Coordinates of C-alpha atoms and ligand atoms in Angstrom, one line a residue:
T1 CA 1.3 -8.1 40.0
K2 CA 4.9 -7.9 38.8
Y3 CA 5.4 -4.5 40.4
K4 CA 4.2 -5.8 43.8
E5 CA 6.4 -8.8 43.5
G6 CA 9.5 -6.8 42.5
M7 CA 9.0 -4.4 45.3
K8 CA 8.6 -7.1 47.9
K9 CA 11.9 -6.7 49.7
T10 CA 11.5 -2.9 50.2
R11 CA 7.8 -3.2 51.0
H12 CA 8.2 -5.9 53.7
S13 CA 11.2 -4.2 55.3
F14 CA 9.7 -0.7 55.3
S15 CA 6.1 -1.5 56.3
G16 CA 7.4 -4.0 58.9
K17 CA 9.6 -1.4 60.6
I18 CA 6.9 1.3 60.5
N19 CA 4.2 -0.9 61.8
D20 CA 6.5 -2.1 64.6
L21 CA 7.3 1.5 65.5
I22 CA 3.6 2.4 65.6
A23 CA 2.8 -0.5 67.8
R24 CA 5.6 0.2 70.2
Y25 CA 5.0 3.9 70.6
R26 CA 1.3 4.6 70.4
K27 CA 2.0 8.2 71.3
V28 CA 3.6 10.7 68.9
D29 CA 6.5 12.1 70.8
E30 CA 10.1 13.2 70.2
D31 CA 11.4 9.6 70.7
F32 CA 9.0 8.4 68.1
F33 CA 10.2 10.9 65.5
E34 CA 13.8 10.0 66.3
E35 CA 13.2 6.3 65.6
L36 CA 11.2 7.1 62.5
E37 CA 14.2 9.1 61.3
E38 CA 16.4 6.0 61.8
V39 CA 13.9 3.8 59.9
L40 CA 13.8 6.2 57.0
I41 CA 17.6 6.6 56.8
S42 CA 18.1 2.8 56.9
A43 CA 15.7 2.6 53.9
D44 CA 18.1 4.9 52.0
V45 CA 15.7 7.8 51.9
G46 CA 18.7 10.1 52.3
V47 CA 19.6 12.2 55.3
M48 CA 18.6 15.6 53.8
T49 CA 15.3 14.2 52.6
V50 CA 14.6 12.7 56.0
M51 CA 15.3 15.9 57.7
D52 CA 12.9 17.8 55.5
L53 CA 10.3 15.1 56.0
I54 CA 10.6 15.0 59.8
D55 CA 10.2 18.8 59.9
E56 CA 7.2 18.7 57.7
L57 CA 5.7 15.9 59.7
K58 CA 6.1 17.6 63.1
M59 CA 4.4 20.7 61.7
E60 CA 1.5 18.7 60.3
V61 CA 1.1 16.6 63.4
K62 CA 0.8 19.8 65.4
R63 CA -1.5 21.4 62.9
Q64 CA -3.9 18.4 62.9
N65 CA -3.4 17.9 66.7
I66 CA -2.5 14.2 66.1
K67 CA -1.7 12.3 69.3
D68 CA -2.0 8.6 68.2
T69 CA 0.8 7.0 66.1
K70 CA -1.9 5.1 64.2
E71 CA -3.1 8.3 62.6
V72 CA 0.4 9.4 61.8
K73 CA 0.8 6.7 59.1
D74 CA -1.4 8.5 56.6
V75 CA 0.4 11.8 57.2
I76 CA 3.8 10.2 56.6
S77 CA 2.7 8.8 53.2
Q78 CA 1.0 12.0 52.2
K79 CA 4.1 14.0 53.1
L80 CA 6.4 11.6 51.2
V81 CA 4.2 12.1 48.1
D82 CA 4.2 15.9 48.6
I83 CA 8.0 16.0 48.9
Y84 CA 8.3 13.9 45.7
Y85 CA 6.1 16.1 43.5
A86 CA 6.9 19.4 45.1
D87 CA 5.6 22.0 42.5
D88 CA 5.3 19.5 39.7
D89 CA 2.4 17.2 38.8
E90 CA 2.5 13.5 37.9
Q91 CA 3.2 14.3 34.3
L92 CA 6.9 14.7 35.2
E93 CA 7.3 10.9 35.2
A94 CA 6.0 10.5 31.6
L95 CA 8.5 9.8 28.8
N96 CA 8.9 12.8 26.5
I97 CA 8.1 11.2 23.1
Q98 CA 7.1 13.3 20.1
A99 CA 4.2 12.3 17.9
N100 CA 5.0 12.0 14.2
E101 CA 8.6 12.9 14.5
L102 CA 11.8 11.2 15.5
S103 CA 12.5 11.3 19.3
V104 CA 16.0 10.6 20.5
I105 CA 16.7 9.1 23.9
L106 CA 20.3 9.2 25.2
V107 CA 21.0 6.6 27.9
V108 CA 24.0 7.1 30.2
G109 CA 25.3 5.4 33.4
V110 CA 28.3 3.5 34.7
N111 CA 29.1 -0.1 33.6
G112 CA 27.1 -2.7 35.4
A113 CA 24.3 -0.4 36.4
G114 CA 22.0 -2.1 33.9
K115 CA 22.1 0.2 30.9
T116 CA 22.0 -2.4 28.1
T117 CA 19.3 -4.4 29.8
S118 CA 17.2 -1.3 30.4
I119 CA 17.6 -0.2 26.8
G120 CA 16.4 -3.6 25.7
K121 CA 13.4 -3.5 28.0
L122 CA 12.5 0.1 27.0
A123 CA 12.8 -0.8 23.3
H124 CA 10.4 -3.7 24.0
Q125 CA 7.9 -1.5 25.8
L126 CA 7.9 1.1 23.1
K127 CA 7.6 -1.5 20.4
Q128 CA 4.6 -3.0 22.3
Q129 CA 3.0 0.5 22.1
G130 CA 3.3 0.3 18.3
K131 CA 6.4 2.5 18.0
N132 CA 9.1 1.9 15.4
V133 CA 12.3 1.8 17.4
V134 CA 16.0 1.8 16.4
L135 CA 19.0 1.2 18.8
A136 CA 22.5 2.7 18.3
A137 CA 25.4 0.8 19.9
G138 CA 27.3 3.8 21.2
D139 CA 29.3 1.9 23.8
T140 CA 32.2 1.0 21.6
F141 CA 34.5 0.7 24.6
R142 CA 33.4 -2.1 26.8
A143 CA 34.2 -5.6 25.4
G144 CA 31.0 -7.4 24.4
A145 CA 28.8 -4.3 24.8
I146 CA 27.8 -4.3 21.1
E147 CA 27.0 -8.0 21.0
Q148 CA 25.0 -7.7 24.2
L149 CA 22.9 -4.8 22.7
E150 CA 22.3 -6.9 19.6
I151 CA 20.9 -9.7 21.7
W152 CA 18.5 -7.3 23.3
G153 CA 17.7 -5.9 19.9
E154 CA 16.6 -9.4 18.8
R155 CA 14.6 -10.0 22.0
A156 CA 12.7 -6.7 21.4
D157 CA 12.6 -7.2 17.7
V158 CA 14.2 -3.9 16.8
D159 CA 17.2 -2.9 14.6
V160 CA 20.6 -2.2 16.1
I161 CA 23.0 0.2 14.3
K162 CA 26.7 -0.5 15.1
Q163 CA 30.3 -0.1 14.1
S164 CA 33.3 -2.1 15.1
P165 CA 34.6 -2.0 18.7
G166 CA 36.8 1.0 19.5
S167 CA 35.2 3.3 16.8
D168 CA 34.1 6.8 17.6
P169 CA 30.8 6.7 19.6
A170 CA 29.7 10.0 18.0
A171 CA 30.1 8.5 14.6
V172 CA 27.9 5.5 15.6
I173 CA 25.2 7.8 16.9
Y174 CA 25.4 9.8 13.7
D175 CA 24.8 6.6 11.7
G176 CA 22.0 5.7 14.1
I177 CA 20.3 9.0 13.4
K178 CA 20.6 8.6 9.6
A179 CA 19.3 5.1 9.8
A180 CA 16.4 6.1 12.1
K181 CA 15.4 8.8 9.7
A182 CA 15.7 6.6 6.6
R183 CA 13.4 4.0 8.4
D184 CA 11.0 6.6 9.5
A185 CA 11.5 5.5 13.1
D186 CA 9.6 7.0 16.0
V187 CA 12.3 6.5 18.6
L188 CA 16.1 6.2 18.5
I189 CA 17.7 4.9 21.7
C190 CA 21.4 5.6 22.0
D191 CA 23.7 3.5 24.2
T192 CA 26.8 5.1 25.6
A193 CA 30.0 4.0 27.3
G194 CA 30.0 3.8 31.1
R195 CA 33.6 3.6 32.3
L196 CA 33.9 6.0 35.2
Q197 CA 37.7 5.4 35.7
N198 CA 38.5 8.2 33.3
K199 CA 35.8 10.7 34.2
V200 CA 37.0 13.6 32.1
N201 CA 37.2 11.5 28.9
L202 CA 33.9 9.9 29.5
M203 CA 32.2 13.3 30.1
N204 CA 33.8 14.7 27.0
E205 CA 32.7 11.7 24.9
L206 CA 29.1 12.2 26.2
S207 CA 29.2 15.9 25.4
K208 CA 30.3 15.1 21.8
V209 CA 27.6 12.5 21.3
K210 CA 25.1 15.0 22.6
R211 CA 26.3 17.7 20.3
V212 CA 25.8 15.4 17.3
I213 CA 22.3 14.6 18.4
E214 CA 21.5 18.3 18.9
R215 CA 22.8 19.2 15.5
E216 CA 21.1 16.4 13.5
V217 CA 17.7 16.4 15.2
P218 CA 16.1 19.7 16.2
G219 CA 14.9 19.6 19.8
A220 CA 16.8 16.4 20.6
P221 CA 17.8 14.7 22.8
H222 CA 14.2 14.5 24.0
E223 CA 15.4 12.5 27.1
V224 CA 18.7 11.9 28.7
L225 CA 18.1 8.9 30.9
L226 CA 20.6 8.1 33.7
V227 CA 20.6 4.4 34.7
L228 CA 21.4 3.8 38.4
D229 CA 21.7 0.6 40.4
A230 CA 19.4 0.8 43.4
T231 CA 21.4 -1.7 45.3
T232 CA 24.4 0.7 45.4
G233 CA 22.4 3.1 47.6
Q234 CA 24.0 6.4 48.4
N235 CA 26.7 5.6 45.8
A236 CA 24.0 5.9 43.1
L237 CA 23.3 9.3 44.4
S238 CA 26.8 10.5 44.0
Q239 CA 27.0 9.0 40.5
A240 CA 23.9 10.9 39.6
K241 CA 25.5 14.1 40.8
T242 CA 28.6 13.5 38.6
F243 CA 26.5 12.7 35.5
S244 CA 24.1 15.6 35.9
E245 CA 27.1 18.0 36.0
A246 CA 28.2 16.7 32.6
T247 CA 24.9 16.2 30.9
N248 CA 21.4 17.5 31.5
V249 CA 19.8 14.4 32.9
S250 CA 16.0 14.4 32.4
G251 CA 15.1 11.2 34.1
I252 CA 16.3 8.2 36.0
V253 CA 16.0 4.5 35.3
L254 CA 16.5 2.9 38.7
T255 CA 17.4 -0.8 38.2
K256 CA 17.6 -3.8 40.5
L257 CA 14.9 -2.5 42.8
D258 CA 13.9 -6.1 43.2
G259 CA 17.3 -6.8 44.7
T260 CA 17.2 -4.3 47.6
A261 CA 15.1 -3.6 50.7
K262 CA 16.2 0.1 50.4
G263 CA 13.9 1.4 47.8
G264 CA 13.8 4.8 49.7
I265 CA 16.7 5.8 47.4
V266 CA 14.0 6.8 44.9
L267 CA 12.9 9.6 47.2
A268 CA 16.5 10.8 47.9
I269 CA 17.2 11.0 44.2
R270 CA 14.2 13.1 43.5
N271 CA 14.6 15.4 46.5
E272 CA 18.3 16.0 46.2
L273 CA 18.7 16.0 42.5
K274 CA 15.4 17.3 41.4
V275 CA 15.3 14.6 38.7
P276 CA 12.3 12.4 38.4
V277 CA 12.6 8.6 38.4
K278 CA 10.8 7.6 35.1
F279 CA 11.3 3.8 35.1
V280 CA 12.2 1.1 37.6
G281 CA 13.9 -2.2 36.8
L282 CA 12.4 -5.1 38.7
G283 CA 14.1 -8.1 37.2
E284 CA 16.2 -9.4 34.3
Q285 CA 13.5 -10.3 31.8
V286 CA 12.4 -8.1 28.9
D287 CA 9.1 -7.1 30.5
D288 CA 10.6 -6.2 33.9
L289 CA 10.7 -2.5 33.3
Q290 CA 7.9 -0.5 34.9
N291 CA 6.9 3.1 34.5
F292 CA 7.4 4.7 37.9
N293 CA 4.7 6.5 39.8
A294 CA 5.6 8.0 43.1
H295 CA 2.1 8.0 44.4
A296 CA 1.8 4.3 43.8
F297 CA 5.3 3.7 45.1
V298 CA 4.7 5.5 48.4
Y299 CA 1.3 4.0 49.1
G300 CA 2.7 0.6 48.2
L301 CA 5.3 0.9 50.9
F302 CA 2.6 1.2 53.6
A303 CA 0.3 -1.5 52.1
Ligands
LIG1 P1 25.5 -2.2 31.8 O1 26.9 -2.6 31.9 O2 25.1 -1.0 32.5 O3 25.0 -2.2 30.4 O4 24.7 -3.4 32.6 P2 23.8 -4.6 32.1 O5 22.6 -4.2 31.3 O6 24.8 -5.6 31.4 O7 23.4 -5.3 33.5 C1 24.3 -5.7 34.4 C2 23.6 -6.9 35.2 O8 22.5 -6.4 35.9 C3 23.1 -8.0 34.3 O9 23.3 -9.2 34.9 C4 21.6 -7.7 34.3 O10 20.8 -8.9 34.1 C5 21.3 -7.2 35.7 N1 20.1 -6.3 35.7 C6 19.9 -5.2 35.0 N2 18.7 -4.7 35.4 C7 18.2 -5.4 36.4 C8 17.0 -5.3 37.3 O11 16.2 -4.4 37.2 N3 16.9 -6.3 38.2 C9 17.8 -7.3 38.3 N4 17.6 -8.3 39.3 N5 18.9 -7.4 37.6 C10 19.1 -6.5 36.6

């Protein structure tokens, strides 16, 4: 499948290292755990998450009286899944879309992360599900951003609401809401600017856009999706922290997972930010966006 193909780098690297470890150690001891720790950190799982996981694993190994490293593999995957879901169930990965009323999705993230591409893919996916989708070109800052969104709008066969470059993003989003209502749309997806050079301005701009959405559509935004580039590793994590301070991020779109062997970043994001990954990008084509499921993800790593 496309998912398996896109996850190839991470899967090969991770399962290769784990299998090698298991073959070399046979016995579960302190040295084994130490090397396991290194494998997980090198897969970008995140130091804090790895520490939690190793503690949990040690307890579980003791509890089940596991001696052989072959048996420990299942425990590792089970614990990774447990850490991911914590108190939540698998519903946390579903997109919050209202039936019979307009849902507004605000998409944020730094330039180059794959925001425009992901919006196009998401529009396509929702359209395939029979939803009436409208896009609002709220990135009025970056040169070419509006045209690029229009190209994706054509690919996904959805309307794009825009103004001229440099205009007020909040005004564009306002227009987008009006148009979405007039067209009886199911989903409005709002693009935003992603220049991080001027953090304060960007965050103020995002707050203003969000206020307009809140005022015009009760209960909205239904989702604030933060787009992060998986290949930037721990950098993505610090970006996520910055954005979640400014806006209430409800989900992550993790792009370019096909381009990295360090897919463990998914687990770090979830554990350290308490925000679920809702979608992963696995390529540049319109159908290369997949709904994320941690259970499938973790078990896929060990396959
Ligand atoms: P934006 O500045 O955040 O809007 O980023 P773009 O949507 O323009 O994407 C930046 C680059 O990343 C483009 O060349 C995209 O084709 C590429 N890209 C986006 N998502 C993915 C993905 O999931 N996989 C791969 N391989 N490339 C991606």
